[in-house]
CSV table of C-alpha atoms in Angstrom, one decimal:
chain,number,residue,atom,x,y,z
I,1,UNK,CA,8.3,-75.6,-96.4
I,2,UNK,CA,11.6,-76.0,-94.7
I,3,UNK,CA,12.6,-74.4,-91.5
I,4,UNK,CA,14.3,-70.9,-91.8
I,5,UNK,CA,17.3,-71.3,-90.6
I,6,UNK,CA,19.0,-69.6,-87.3
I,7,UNK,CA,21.3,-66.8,-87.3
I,8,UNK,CA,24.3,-68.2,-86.2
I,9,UNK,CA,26.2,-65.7,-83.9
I,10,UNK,CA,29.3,-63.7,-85.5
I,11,UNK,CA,30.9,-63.9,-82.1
I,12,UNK,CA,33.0,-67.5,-81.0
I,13,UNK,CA,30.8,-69.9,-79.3
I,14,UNK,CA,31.5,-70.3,-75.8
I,15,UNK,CA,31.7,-73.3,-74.0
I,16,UNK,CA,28.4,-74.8,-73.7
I,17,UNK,CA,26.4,-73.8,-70.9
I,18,UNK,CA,24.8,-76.7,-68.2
I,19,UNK,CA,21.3,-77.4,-69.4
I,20,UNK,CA,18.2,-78.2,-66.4
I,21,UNK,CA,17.4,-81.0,-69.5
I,22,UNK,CA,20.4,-83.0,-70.4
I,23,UNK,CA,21.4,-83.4,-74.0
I,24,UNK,CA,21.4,-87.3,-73.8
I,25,UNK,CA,17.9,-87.2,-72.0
I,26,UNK,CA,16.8,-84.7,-75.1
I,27,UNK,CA,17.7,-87.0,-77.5
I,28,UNK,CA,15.0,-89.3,-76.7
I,29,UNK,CA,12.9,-86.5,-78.5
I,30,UNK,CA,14.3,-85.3,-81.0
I,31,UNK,CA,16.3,-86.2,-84.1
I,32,UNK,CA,19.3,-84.0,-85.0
I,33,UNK,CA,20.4,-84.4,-88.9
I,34,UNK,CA,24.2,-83.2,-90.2
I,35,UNK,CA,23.1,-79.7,-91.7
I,36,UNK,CA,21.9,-78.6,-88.2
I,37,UNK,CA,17.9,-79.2,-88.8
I,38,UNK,CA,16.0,-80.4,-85.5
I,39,UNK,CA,13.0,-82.6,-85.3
I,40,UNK,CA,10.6,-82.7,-81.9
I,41,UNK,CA,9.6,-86.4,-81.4
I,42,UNK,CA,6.0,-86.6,-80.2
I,43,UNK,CA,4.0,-89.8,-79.9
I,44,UNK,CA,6.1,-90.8,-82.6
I,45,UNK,CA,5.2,-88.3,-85.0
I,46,UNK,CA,8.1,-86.1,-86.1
I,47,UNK,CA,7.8,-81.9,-85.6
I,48,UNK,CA,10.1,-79.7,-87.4
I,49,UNK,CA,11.9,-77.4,-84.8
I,50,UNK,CA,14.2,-75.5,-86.9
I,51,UNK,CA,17.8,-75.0,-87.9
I,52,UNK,CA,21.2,-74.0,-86.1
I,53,UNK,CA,23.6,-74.9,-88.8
I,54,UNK,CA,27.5,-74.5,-88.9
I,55,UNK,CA,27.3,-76.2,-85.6
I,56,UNK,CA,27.6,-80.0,-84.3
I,57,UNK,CA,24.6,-81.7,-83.1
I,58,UNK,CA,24.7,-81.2,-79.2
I,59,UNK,CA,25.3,-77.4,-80.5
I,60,UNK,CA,22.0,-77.3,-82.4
I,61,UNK,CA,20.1,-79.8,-80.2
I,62,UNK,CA,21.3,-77.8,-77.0
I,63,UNK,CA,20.0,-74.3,-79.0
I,64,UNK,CA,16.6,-75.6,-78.8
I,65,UNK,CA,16.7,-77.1,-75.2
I,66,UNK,CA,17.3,-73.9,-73.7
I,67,UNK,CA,14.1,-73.0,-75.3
I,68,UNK,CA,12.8,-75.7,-73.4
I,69,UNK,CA,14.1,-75.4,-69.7
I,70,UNK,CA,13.5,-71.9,-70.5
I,71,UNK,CA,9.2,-72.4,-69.8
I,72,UNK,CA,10.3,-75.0,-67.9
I,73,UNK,CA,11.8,-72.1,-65.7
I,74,UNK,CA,8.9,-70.3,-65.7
I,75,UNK,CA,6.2,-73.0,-65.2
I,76,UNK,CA,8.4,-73.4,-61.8
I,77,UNK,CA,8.4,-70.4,-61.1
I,78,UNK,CA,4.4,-70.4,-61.7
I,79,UNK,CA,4.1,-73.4,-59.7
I,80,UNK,CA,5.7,-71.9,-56.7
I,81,UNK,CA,3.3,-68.6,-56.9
I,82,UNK,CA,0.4,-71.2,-57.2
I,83,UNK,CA,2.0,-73.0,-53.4
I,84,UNK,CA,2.5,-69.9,-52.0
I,85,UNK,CA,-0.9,-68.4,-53.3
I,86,UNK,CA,-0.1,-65.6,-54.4
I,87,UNK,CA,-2.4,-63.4,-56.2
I,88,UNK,CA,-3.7,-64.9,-59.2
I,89,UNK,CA,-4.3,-61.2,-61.1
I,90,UNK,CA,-2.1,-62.7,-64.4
I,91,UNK,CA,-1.8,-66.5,-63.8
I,92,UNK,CA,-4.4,-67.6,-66.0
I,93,UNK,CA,-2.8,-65.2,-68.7
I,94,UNK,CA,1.1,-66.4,-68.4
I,95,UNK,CA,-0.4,-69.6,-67.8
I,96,UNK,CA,-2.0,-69.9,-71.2
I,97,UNK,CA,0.6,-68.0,-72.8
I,98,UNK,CA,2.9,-70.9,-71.8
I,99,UNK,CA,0.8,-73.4,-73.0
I,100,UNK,CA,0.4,-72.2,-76.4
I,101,UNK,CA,4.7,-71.8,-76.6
I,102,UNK,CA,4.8,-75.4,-75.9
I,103,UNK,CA,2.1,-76.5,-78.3
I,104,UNK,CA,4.3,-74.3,-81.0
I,105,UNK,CA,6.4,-77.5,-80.8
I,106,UNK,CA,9.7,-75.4,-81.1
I,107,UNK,CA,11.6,-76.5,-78.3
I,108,UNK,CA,12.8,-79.9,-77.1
I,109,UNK,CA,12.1,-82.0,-74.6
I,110,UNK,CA,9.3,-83.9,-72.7
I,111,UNK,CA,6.6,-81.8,-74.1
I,112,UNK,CA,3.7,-83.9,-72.9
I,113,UNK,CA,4.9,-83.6,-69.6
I,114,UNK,CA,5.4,-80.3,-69.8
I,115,UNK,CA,1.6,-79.6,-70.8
I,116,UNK,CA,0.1,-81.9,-68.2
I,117,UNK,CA,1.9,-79.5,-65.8
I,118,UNK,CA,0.4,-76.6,-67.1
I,119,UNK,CA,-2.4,-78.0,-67.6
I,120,UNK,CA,-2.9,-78.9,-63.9
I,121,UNK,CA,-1.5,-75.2,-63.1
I,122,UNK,CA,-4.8,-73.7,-64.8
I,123,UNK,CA,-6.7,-75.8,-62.4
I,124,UNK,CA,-5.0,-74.8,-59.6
I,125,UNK,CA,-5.2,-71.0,-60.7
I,126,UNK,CA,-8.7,-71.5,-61.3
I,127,UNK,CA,-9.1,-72.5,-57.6
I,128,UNK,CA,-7.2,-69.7,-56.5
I,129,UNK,CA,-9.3,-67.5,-58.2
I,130,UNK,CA,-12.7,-68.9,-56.7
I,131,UNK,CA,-11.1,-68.5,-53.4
I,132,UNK,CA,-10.2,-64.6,-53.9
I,133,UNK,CA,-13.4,-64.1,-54.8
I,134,UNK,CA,-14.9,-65.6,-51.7
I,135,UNK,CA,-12.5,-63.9,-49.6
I,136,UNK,CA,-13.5,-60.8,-51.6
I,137,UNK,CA,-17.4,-61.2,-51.0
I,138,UNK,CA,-16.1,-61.9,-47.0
I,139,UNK,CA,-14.2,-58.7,-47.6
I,140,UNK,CA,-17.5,-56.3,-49.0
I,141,UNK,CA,-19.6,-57.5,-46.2
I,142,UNK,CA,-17.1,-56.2,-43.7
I,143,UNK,CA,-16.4,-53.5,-45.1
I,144,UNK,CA,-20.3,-52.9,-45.3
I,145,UNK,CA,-20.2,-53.5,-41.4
I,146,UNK,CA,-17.5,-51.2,-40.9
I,147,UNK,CA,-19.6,-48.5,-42.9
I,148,UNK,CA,-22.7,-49.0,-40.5
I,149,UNK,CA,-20.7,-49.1,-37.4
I,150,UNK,CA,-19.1,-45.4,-38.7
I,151,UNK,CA,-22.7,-44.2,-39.5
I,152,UNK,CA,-24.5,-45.4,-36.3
I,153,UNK,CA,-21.6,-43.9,-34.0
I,154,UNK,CA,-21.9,-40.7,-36.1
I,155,UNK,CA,-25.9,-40.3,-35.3
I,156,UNK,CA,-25.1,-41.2,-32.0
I,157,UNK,CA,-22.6,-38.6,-31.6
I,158,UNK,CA,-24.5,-36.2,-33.4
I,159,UNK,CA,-28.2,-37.4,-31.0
I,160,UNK,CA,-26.5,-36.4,-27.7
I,161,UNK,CA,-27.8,-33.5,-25.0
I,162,UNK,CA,-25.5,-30.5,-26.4
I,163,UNK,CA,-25.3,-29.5,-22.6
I,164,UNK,CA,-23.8,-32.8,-22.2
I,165,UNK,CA,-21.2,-33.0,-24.9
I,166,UNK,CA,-17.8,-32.8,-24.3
I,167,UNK,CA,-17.3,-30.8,-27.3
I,168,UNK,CA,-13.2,-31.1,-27.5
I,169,UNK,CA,-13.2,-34.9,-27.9
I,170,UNK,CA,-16.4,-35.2,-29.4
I,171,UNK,CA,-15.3,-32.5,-32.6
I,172,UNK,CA,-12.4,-35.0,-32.4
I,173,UNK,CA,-14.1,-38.5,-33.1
I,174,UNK,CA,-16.2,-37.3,-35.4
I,175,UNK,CA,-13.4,-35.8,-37.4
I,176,UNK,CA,-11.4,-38.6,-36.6
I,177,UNK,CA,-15.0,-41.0,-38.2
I,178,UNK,CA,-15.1,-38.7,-41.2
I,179,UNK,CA,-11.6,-39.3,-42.1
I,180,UNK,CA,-12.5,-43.2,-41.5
I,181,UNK,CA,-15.2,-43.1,-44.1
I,182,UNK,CA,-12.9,-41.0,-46.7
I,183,UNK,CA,-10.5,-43.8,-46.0
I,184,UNK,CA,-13.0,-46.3,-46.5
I,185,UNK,CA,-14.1,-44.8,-49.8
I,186,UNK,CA,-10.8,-44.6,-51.0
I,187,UNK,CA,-9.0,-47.7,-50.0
I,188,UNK,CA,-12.4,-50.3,-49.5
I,189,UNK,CA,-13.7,-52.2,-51.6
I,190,UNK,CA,-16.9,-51.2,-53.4
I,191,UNK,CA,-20.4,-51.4,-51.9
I,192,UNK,CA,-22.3,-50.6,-55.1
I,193,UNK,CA,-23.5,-47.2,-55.8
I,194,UNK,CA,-27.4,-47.4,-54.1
I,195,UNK,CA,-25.7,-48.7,-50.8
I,196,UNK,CA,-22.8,-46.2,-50.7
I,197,UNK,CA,-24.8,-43.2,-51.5
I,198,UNK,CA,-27.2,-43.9,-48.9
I,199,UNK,CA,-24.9,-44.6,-45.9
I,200,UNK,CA,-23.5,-41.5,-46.8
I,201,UNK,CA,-26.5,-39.7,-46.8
I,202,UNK,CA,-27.0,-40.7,-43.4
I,203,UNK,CA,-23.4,-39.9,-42.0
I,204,UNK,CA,-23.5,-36.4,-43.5
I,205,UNK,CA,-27.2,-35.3,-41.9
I,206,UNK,CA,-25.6,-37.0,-38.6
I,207,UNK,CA,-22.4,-34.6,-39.6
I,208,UNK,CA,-24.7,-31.6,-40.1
I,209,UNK,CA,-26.7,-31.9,-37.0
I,210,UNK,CA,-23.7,-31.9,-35.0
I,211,UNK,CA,-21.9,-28.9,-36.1
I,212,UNK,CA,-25.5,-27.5,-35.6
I,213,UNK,CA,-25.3,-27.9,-31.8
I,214,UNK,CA,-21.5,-27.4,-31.6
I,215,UNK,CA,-21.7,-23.8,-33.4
I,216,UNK,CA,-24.1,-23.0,-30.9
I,217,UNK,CA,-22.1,-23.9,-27.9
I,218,UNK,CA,-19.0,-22.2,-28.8
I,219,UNK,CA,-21.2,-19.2,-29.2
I,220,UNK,CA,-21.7,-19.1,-25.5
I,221,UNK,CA,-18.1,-19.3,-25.3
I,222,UNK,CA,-17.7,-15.5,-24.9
I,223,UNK,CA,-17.5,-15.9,-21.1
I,224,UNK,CA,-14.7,-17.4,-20.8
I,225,UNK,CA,-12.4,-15.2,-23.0
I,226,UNK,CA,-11.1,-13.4,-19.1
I,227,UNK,CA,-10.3,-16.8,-17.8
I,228,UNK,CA,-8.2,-17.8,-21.2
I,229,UNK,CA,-6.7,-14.2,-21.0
I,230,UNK,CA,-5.7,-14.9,-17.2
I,231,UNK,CA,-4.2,-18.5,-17.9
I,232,UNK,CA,-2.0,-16.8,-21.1
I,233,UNK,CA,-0.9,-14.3,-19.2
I,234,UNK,CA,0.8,-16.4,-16.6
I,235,UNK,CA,2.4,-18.3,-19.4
I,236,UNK,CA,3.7,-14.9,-21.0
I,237,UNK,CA,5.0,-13.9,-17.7
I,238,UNK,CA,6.8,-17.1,-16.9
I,239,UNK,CA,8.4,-17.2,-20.5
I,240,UNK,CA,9.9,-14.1,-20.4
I,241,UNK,CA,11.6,-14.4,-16.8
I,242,UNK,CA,12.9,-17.1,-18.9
I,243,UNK,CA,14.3,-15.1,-21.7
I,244,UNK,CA,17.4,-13.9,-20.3
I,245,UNK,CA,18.6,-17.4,-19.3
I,246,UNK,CA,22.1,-19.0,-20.8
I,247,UNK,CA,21.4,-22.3,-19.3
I,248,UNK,CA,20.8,-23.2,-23.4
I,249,UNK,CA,19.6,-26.6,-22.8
I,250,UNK,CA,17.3,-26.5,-19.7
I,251,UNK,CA,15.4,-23.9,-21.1
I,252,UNK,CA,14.9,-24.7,-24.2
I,253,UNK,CA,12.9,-27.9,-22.7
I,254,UNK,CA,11.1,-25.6,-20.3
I,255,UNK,CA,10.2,-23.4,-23.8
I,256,UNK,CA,8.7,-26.6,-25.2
I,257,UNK,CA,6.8,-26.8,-22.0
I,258,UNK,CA,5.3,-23.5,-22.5
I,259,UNK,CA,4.6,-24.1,-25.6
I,260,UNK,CA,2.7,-27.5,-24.8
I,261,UNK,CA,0.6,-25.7,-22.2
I,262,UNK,CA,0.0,-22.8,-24.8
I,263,UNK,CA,-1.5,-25.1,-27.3
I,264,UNK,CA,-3.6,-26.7,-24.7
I,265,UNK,CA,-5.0,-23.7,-23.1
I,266,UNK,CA,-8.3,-22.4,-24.1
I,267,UNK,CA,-8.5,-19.8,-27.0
I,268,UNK,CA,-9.7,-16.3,-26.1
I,269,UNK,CA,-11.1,-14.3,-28.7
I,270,UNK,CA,-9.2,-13.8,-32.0
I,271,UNK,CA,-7.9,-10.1,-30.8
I,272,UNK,CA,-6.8,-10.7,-28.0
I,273,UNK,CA,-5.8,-14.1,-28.4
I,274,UNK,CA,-3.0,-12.8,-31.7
I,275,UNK,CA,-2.0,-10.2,-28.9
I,276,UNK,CA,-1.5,-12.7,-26.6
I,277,UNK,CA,0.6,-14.8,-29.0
I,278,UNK,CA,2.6,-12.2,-30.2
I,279,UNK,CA,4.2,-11.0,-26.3
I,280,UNK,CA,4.9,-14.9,-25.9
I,281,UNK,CA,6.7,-15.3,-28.6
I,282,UNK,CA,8.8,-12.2,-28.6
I,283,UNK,CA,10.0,-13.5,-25.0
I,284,UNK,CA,10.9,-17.2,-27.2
I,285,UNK,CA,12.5,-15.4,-29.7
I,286,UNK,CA,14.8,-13.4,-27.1
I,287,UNK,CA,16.3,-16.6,-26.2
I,288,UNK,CA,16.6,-17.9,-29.3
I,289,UNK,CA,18.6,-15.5,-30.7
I,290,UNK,CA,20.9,-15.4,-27.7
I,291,UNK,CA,21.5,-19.3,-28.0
I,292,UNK,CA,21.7,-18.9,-31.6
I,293,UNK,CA,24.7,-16.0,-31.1
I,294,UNK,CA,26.2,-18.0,-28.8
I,295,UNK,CA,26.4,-20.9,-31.0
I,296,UNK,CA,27.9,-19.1,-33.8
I,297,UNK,CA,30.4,-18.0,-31.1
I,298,UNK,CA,31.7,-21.5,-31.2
I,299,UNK,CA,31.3,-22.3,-34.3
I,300,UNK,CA,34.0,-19.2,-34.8
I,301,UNK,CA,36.0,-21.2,-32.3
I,302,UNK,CA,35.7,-24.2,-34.5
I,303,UNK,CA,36.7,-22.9,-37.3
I,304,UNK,CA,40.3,-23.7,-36.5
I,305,UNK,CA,39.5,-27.1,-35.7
I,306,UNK,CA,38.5,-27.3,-39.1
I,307,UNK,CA,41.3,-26.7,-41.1
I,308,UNK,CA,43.1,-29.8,-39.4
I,309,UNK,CA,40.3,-31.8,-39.7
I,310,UNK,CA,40.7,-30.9,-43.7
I,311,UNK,CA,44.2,-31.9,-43.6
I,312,UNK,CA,43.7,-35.2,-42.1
I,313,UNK,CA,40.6,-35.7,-44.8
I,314,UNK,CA,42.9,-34.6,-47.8
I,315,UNK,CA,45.5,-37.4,-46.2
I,316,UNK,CA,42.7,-40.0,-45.6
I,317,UNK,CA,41.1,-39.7,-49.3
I,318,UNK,CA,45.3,-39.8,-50.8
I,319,UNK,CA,44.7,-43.2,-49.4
I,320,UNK,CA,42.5,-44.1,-53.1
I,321,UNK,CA,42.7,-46.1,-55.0
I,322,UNK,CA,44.0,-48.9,-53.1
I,323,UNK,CA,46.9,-50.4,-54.0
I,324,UNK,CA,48.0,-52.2,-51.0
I,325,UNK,CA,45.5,-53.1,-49.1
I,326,UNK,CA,47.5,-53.6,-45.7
I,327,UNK,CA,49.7,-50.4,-46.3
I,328,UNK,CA,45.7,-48.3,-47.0
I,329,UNK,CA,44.0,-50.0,-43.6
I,330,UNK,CA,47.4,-49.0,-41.6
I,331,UNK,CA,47.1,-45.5,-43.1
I,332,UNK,CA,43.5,-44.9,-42.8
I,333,UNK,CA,44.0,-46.5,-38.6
I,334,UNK,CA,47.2,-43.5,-38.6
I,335,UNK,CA,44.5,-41.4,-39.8
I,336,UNK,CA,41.6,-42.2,-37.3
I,337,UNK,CA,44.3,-41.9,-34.4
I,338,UNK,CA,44.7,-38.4,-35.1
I,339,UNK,CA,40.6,-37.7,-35.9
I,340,UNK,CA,39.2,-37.2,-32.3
I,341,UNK,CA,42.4,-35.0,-31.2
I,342,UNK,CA,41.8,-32.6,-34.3
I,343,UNK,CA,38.8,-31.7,-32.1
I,344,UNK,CA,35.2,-30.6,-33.0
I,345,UNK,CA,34.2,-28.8,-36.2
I,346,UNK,CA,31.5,-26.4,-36.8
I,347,UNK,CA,28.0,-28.1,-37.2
I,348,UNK,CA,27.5,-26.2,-40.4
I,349,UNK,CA,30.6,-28.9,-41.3
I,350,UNK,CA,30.4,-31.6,-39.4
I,351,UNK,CA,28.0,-33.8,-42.3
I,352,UNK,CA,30.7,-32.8,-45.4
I,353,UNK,CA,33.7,-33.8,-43.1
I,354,UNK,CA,32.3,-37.1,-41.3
I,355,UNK,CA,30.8,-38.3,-45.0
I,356,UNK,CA,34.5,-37.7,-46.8
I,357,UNK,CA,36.1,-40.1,-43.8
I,358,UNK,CA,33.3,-42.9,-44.6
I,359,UNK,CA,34.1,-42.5,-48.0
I,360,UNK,CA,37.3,-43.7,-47.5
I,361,UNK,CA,36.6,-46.3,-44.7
I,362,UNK,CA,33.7,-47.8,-46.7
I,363,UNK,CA,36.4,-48.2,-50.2
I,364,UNK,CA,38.4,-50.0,-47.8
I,365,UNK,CA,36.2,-52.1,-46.3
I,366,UNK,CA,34.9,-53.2,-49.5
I,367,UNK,CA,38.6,-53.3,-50.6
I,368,UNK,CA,39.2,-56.3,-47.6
I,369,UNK,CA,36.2,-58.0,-48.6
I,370,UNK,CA,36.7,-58.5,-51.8
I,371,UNK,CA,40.2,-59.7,-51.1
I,372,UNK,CA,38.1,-62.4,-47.9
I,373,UNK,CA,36.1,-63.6,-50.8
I,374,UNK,CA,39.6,-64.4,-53.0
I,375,UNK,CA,41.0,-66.0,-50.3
I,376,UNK,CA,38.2,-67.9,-48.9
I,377,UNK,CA,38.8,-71.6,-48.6
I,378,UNK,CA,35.7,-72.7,-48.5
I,379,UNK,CA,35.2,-71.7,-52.1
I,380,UNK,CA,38.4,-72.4,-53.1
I,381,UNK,CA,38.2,-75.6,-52.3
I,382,UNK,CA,34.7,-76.4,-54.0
I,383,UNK,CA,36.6,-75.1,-56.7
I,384,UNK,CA,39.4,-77.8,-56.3
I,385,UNK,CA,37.1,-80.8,-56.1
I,386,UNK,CA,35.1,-79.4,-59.6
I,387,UNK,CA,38.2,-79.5,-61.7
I,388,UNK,CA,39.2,-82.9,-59.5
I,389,UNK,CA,35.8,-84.7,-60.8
I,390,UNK,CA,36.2,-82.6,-64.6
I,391,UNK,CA,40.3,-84.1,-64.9
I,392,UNK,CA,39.1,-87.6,-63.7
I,393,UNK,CA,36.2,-87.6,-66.5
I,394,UNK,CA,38.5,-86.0,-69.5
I,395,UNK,CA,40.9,-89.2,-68.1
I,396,UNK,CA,38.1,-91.7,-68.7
I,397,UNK,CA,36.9,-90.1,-72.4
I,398,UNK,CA,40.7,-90.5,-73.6
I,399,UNK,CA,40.6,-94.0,-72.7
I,400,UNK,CA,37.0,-94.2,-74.4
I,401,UNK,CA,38.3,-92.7,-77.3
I,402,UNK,CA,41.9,-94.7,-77.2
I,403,UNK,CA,39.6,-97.9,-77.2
I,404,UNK,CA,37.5,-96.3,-79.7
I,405,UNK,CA,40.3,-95.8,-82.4
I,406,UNK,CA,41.9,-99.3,-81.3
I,407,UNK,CA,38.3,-100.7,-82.8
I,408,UNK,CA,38.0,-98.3,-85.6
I,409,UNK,CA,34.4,-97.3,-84.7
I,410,UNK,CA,34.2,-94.3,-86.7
I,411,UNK,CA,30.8,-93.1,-84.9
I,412,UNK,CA,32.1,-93.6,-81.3
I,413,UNK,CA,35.2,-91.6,-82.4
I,414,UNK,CA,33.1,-89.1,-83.1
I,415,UNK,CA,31.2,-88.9,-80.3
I,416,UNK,CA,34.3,-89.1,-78.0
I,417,UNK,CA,36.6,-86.4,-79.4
I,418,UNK,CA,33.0,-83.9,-78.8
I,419,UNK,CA,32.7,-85.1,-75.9
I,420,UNK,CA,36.5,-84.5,-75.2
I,421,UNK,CA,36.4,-81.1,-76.6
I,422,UNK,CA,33.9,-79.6,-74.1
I,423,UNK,CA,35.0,-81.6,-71.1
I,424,UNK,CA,38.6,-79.6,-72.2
I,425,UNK,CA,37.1,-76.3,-72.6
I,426,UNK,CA,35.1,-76.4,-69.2
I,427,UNK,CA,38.7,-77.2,-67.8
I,428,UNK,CA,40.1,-74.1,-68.7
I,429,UNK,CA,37.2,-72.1,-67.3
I,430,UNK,CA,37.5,-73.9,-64.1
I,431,UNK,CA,41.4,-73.2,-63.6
I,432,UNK,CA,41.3,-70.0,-64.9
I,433,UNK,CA,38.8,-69.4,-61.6
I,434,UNK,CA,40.9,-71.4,-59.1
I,435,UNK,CA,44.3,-69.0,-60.5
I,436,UNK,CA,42.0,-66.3,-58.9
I,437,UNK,CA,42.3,-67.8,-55.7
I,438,UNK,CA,46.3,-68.4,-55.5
């Protein structure tokens, strides 16, 4: 059966793109005929490609080397995950999927080649593999050590003289071990159901025992409800000799001070100790307030402030859309001149009025480096030496095609006016860029 033919695209074909295969290395594997059909050469043995018809040769040749340079791309790109080693999770898969697009024989170019290179990439990925499951197995028996270590300090903590116990930072590390284990559980790797359940059988008797012995020390702790009351009623005293204070800043620290102290203070019983909390921060909240009143004071001041810093906003954001780039920078610099004398704004303001400005300061900035990346002679001049090299080569395929005509080698004619063509229409491409740089 013959091969379906291609679509060929409603839209006028381009100039041809630059292929990773050459055309005239191609065409040492395949065989192009005049309707547009393409034949892979392998080993000598002809493969039907397909068609591109209503095209010339390199046209319909080039069609199917894309196709080619296309896994070519990605077999690269495979490669270089292979030398960095990256996780192998869907190698073997894109790998394989690869191999079997090549052996479709529906592209051209070196296809042997191509398949030896994949070929070597499975065994590469297959190494990979055996090592991330090494590292894996390393990876379980740590974690399994981990798991002990977590267990053993847990009995340990939970096997100590409760008379002994500092209860404060002991409650801490044996919270701070649980949340290591849920951790573990979560994040680790698996240990296998008999090994996991019995590890945690052992942290959670260890667990039990402990809040055991800690429940019945903090039982005791009845005793020391006067001294907690004594030490939080210093701290209520001292914050509200503080509450009439207008030295905002100063005692707002000291507040935070309190506060520390407060949370580190022992806790008296749950009566008294809401009692306690309430009187300390009724004297907080009496400063507060007063620093919050006298903020809005200034704020009220601000508020005239504002309506200049408006008017210099509504001037900045006339500056868009930029039309003269110079004339916009000198008017936005007119503009920040006058920012810092408008004075201050109210804070409630400050974030809507400081974004507009960068609004307009960020447009312009983009604005002059867009026009640095025009103008810059570094790529203008890459630019210059391309269409130097491109004129010199359309020069040399006149004179091949002059001589061509002079021997009246019908073929060669051919082959030079194509060649001619596409050399021409990269031409224009090329000085339509370097006009955007004058």
């Amino acid at each position: 059966m013959a091969p379906r033919p291609l679509k060929k695209p409603t839209q006028p074909v381009a100039a041809p793109p630059a292929y990773s295969t050459s055309l005239e290395e191609a065409g040492r594997f395949a065989r192009v005929e005049d309707d547009g059909h393409v034949f892979l050469i392998v080993d000598g043995a002809e493969h039907a490609v397909g068609q591109y018809p209503d095209a010339t040769r390199d046209e319909a040749l080039g069609y199917f080397v894309r196709k080619y340079d296309d896994v070519v791309s990605q077999v690269a790109l495979l490669e270089q995950r292979v030398v960095a080693k990256a996780p192998s999770s869907d190698m073997t898969k894109t790998a394989k999927h690869l191999r079997a697009q090549v052996g479709e024989r529906k592209m051209v170019g070196d296809v042997l080649a191509l398949e030896a290179r994949i070929d070597a990439l499975l065994e590469a990925i297959s190494g990979i593999e055996k090592a991330e499951r090494a590292v894996q197995d390393e990876l379980k028996a740590k974690e399994l050590a981990a798991r002990e270590a977590i267990v053993a300090e847990a009995e340990e903590l939970a096997g100590r003289d409760p008379s002994t116990v500092q209860w404060k930072a002991s409650s801490t590390r044996m919270n701070e071990l649980f949340e290591l284990w849920k951790a573990a559980q979560k994040n680790g790797p698996r240990l296998g159901r008999g090994t996991e359940d019995a590890l945690w059988k052992r942290f959670r008797s260890a667990r039990t025992i402990f809040d055991r012995h800690r429940r019945a020390y903090f039982s005791q702790l009845d005793n020391d409800n006067a001294e907690a009351k004594q030490s939080k009623e210093s701290l209520i005293k001292r914050a509200e000799q503080l509450s009439e204070s207008t030295d905002w800043g100063q005692t707002a620290a000291e507040y935070r001070r309190l506060m520390d102290e407060w949370k580190a203070s022992k806790r008296a019983s749950r009566k008294d100790d809401d009692a306690l909390w309430a009187r300390f921060r009724a004297a907080q909240d009496r400063f507060f307030e007063a620093r919050k009143a006298a903020n809005e004071a200034v704020d009220d001041e601000y508020a005239g402030y504002l309506v200049a810093k408006e008017a210099l906003l509504k001037e900045a954001k006339a500056i868009l859309p930029i039309r003269d780039l110079a004339a916009a920078k000198k008017a936005l610099q007119s503009v920040r001149d006058r920012w810092d004398e408008a004075g201050k704004v109210p804070r409630a303001d400050m974030g809507r009025i400081d974004a507009g400005l960068r609004q307009v300061e960020d447009a312009i900035k983009a604005a002059d480096d867009e026009n640095w990346t025009k103008t810059n002679p570094e790529t203008k001049a890459r630019t210059n030496s391309a269409l130097s090299q491109l004129e010199a080569t359309i020069a040399q395929l006149k004179e091949d095609l002059a001589d061509a005509e002079r021997a009246g080698n019908a073929k060669k004619i051919a082959t030079a006016k194509e060649a001619l063509a596409a050399r021409e229409q990269w031409l224009q491409m090329l000085q339509k860029s370097a006009q955007d740089f004058s």
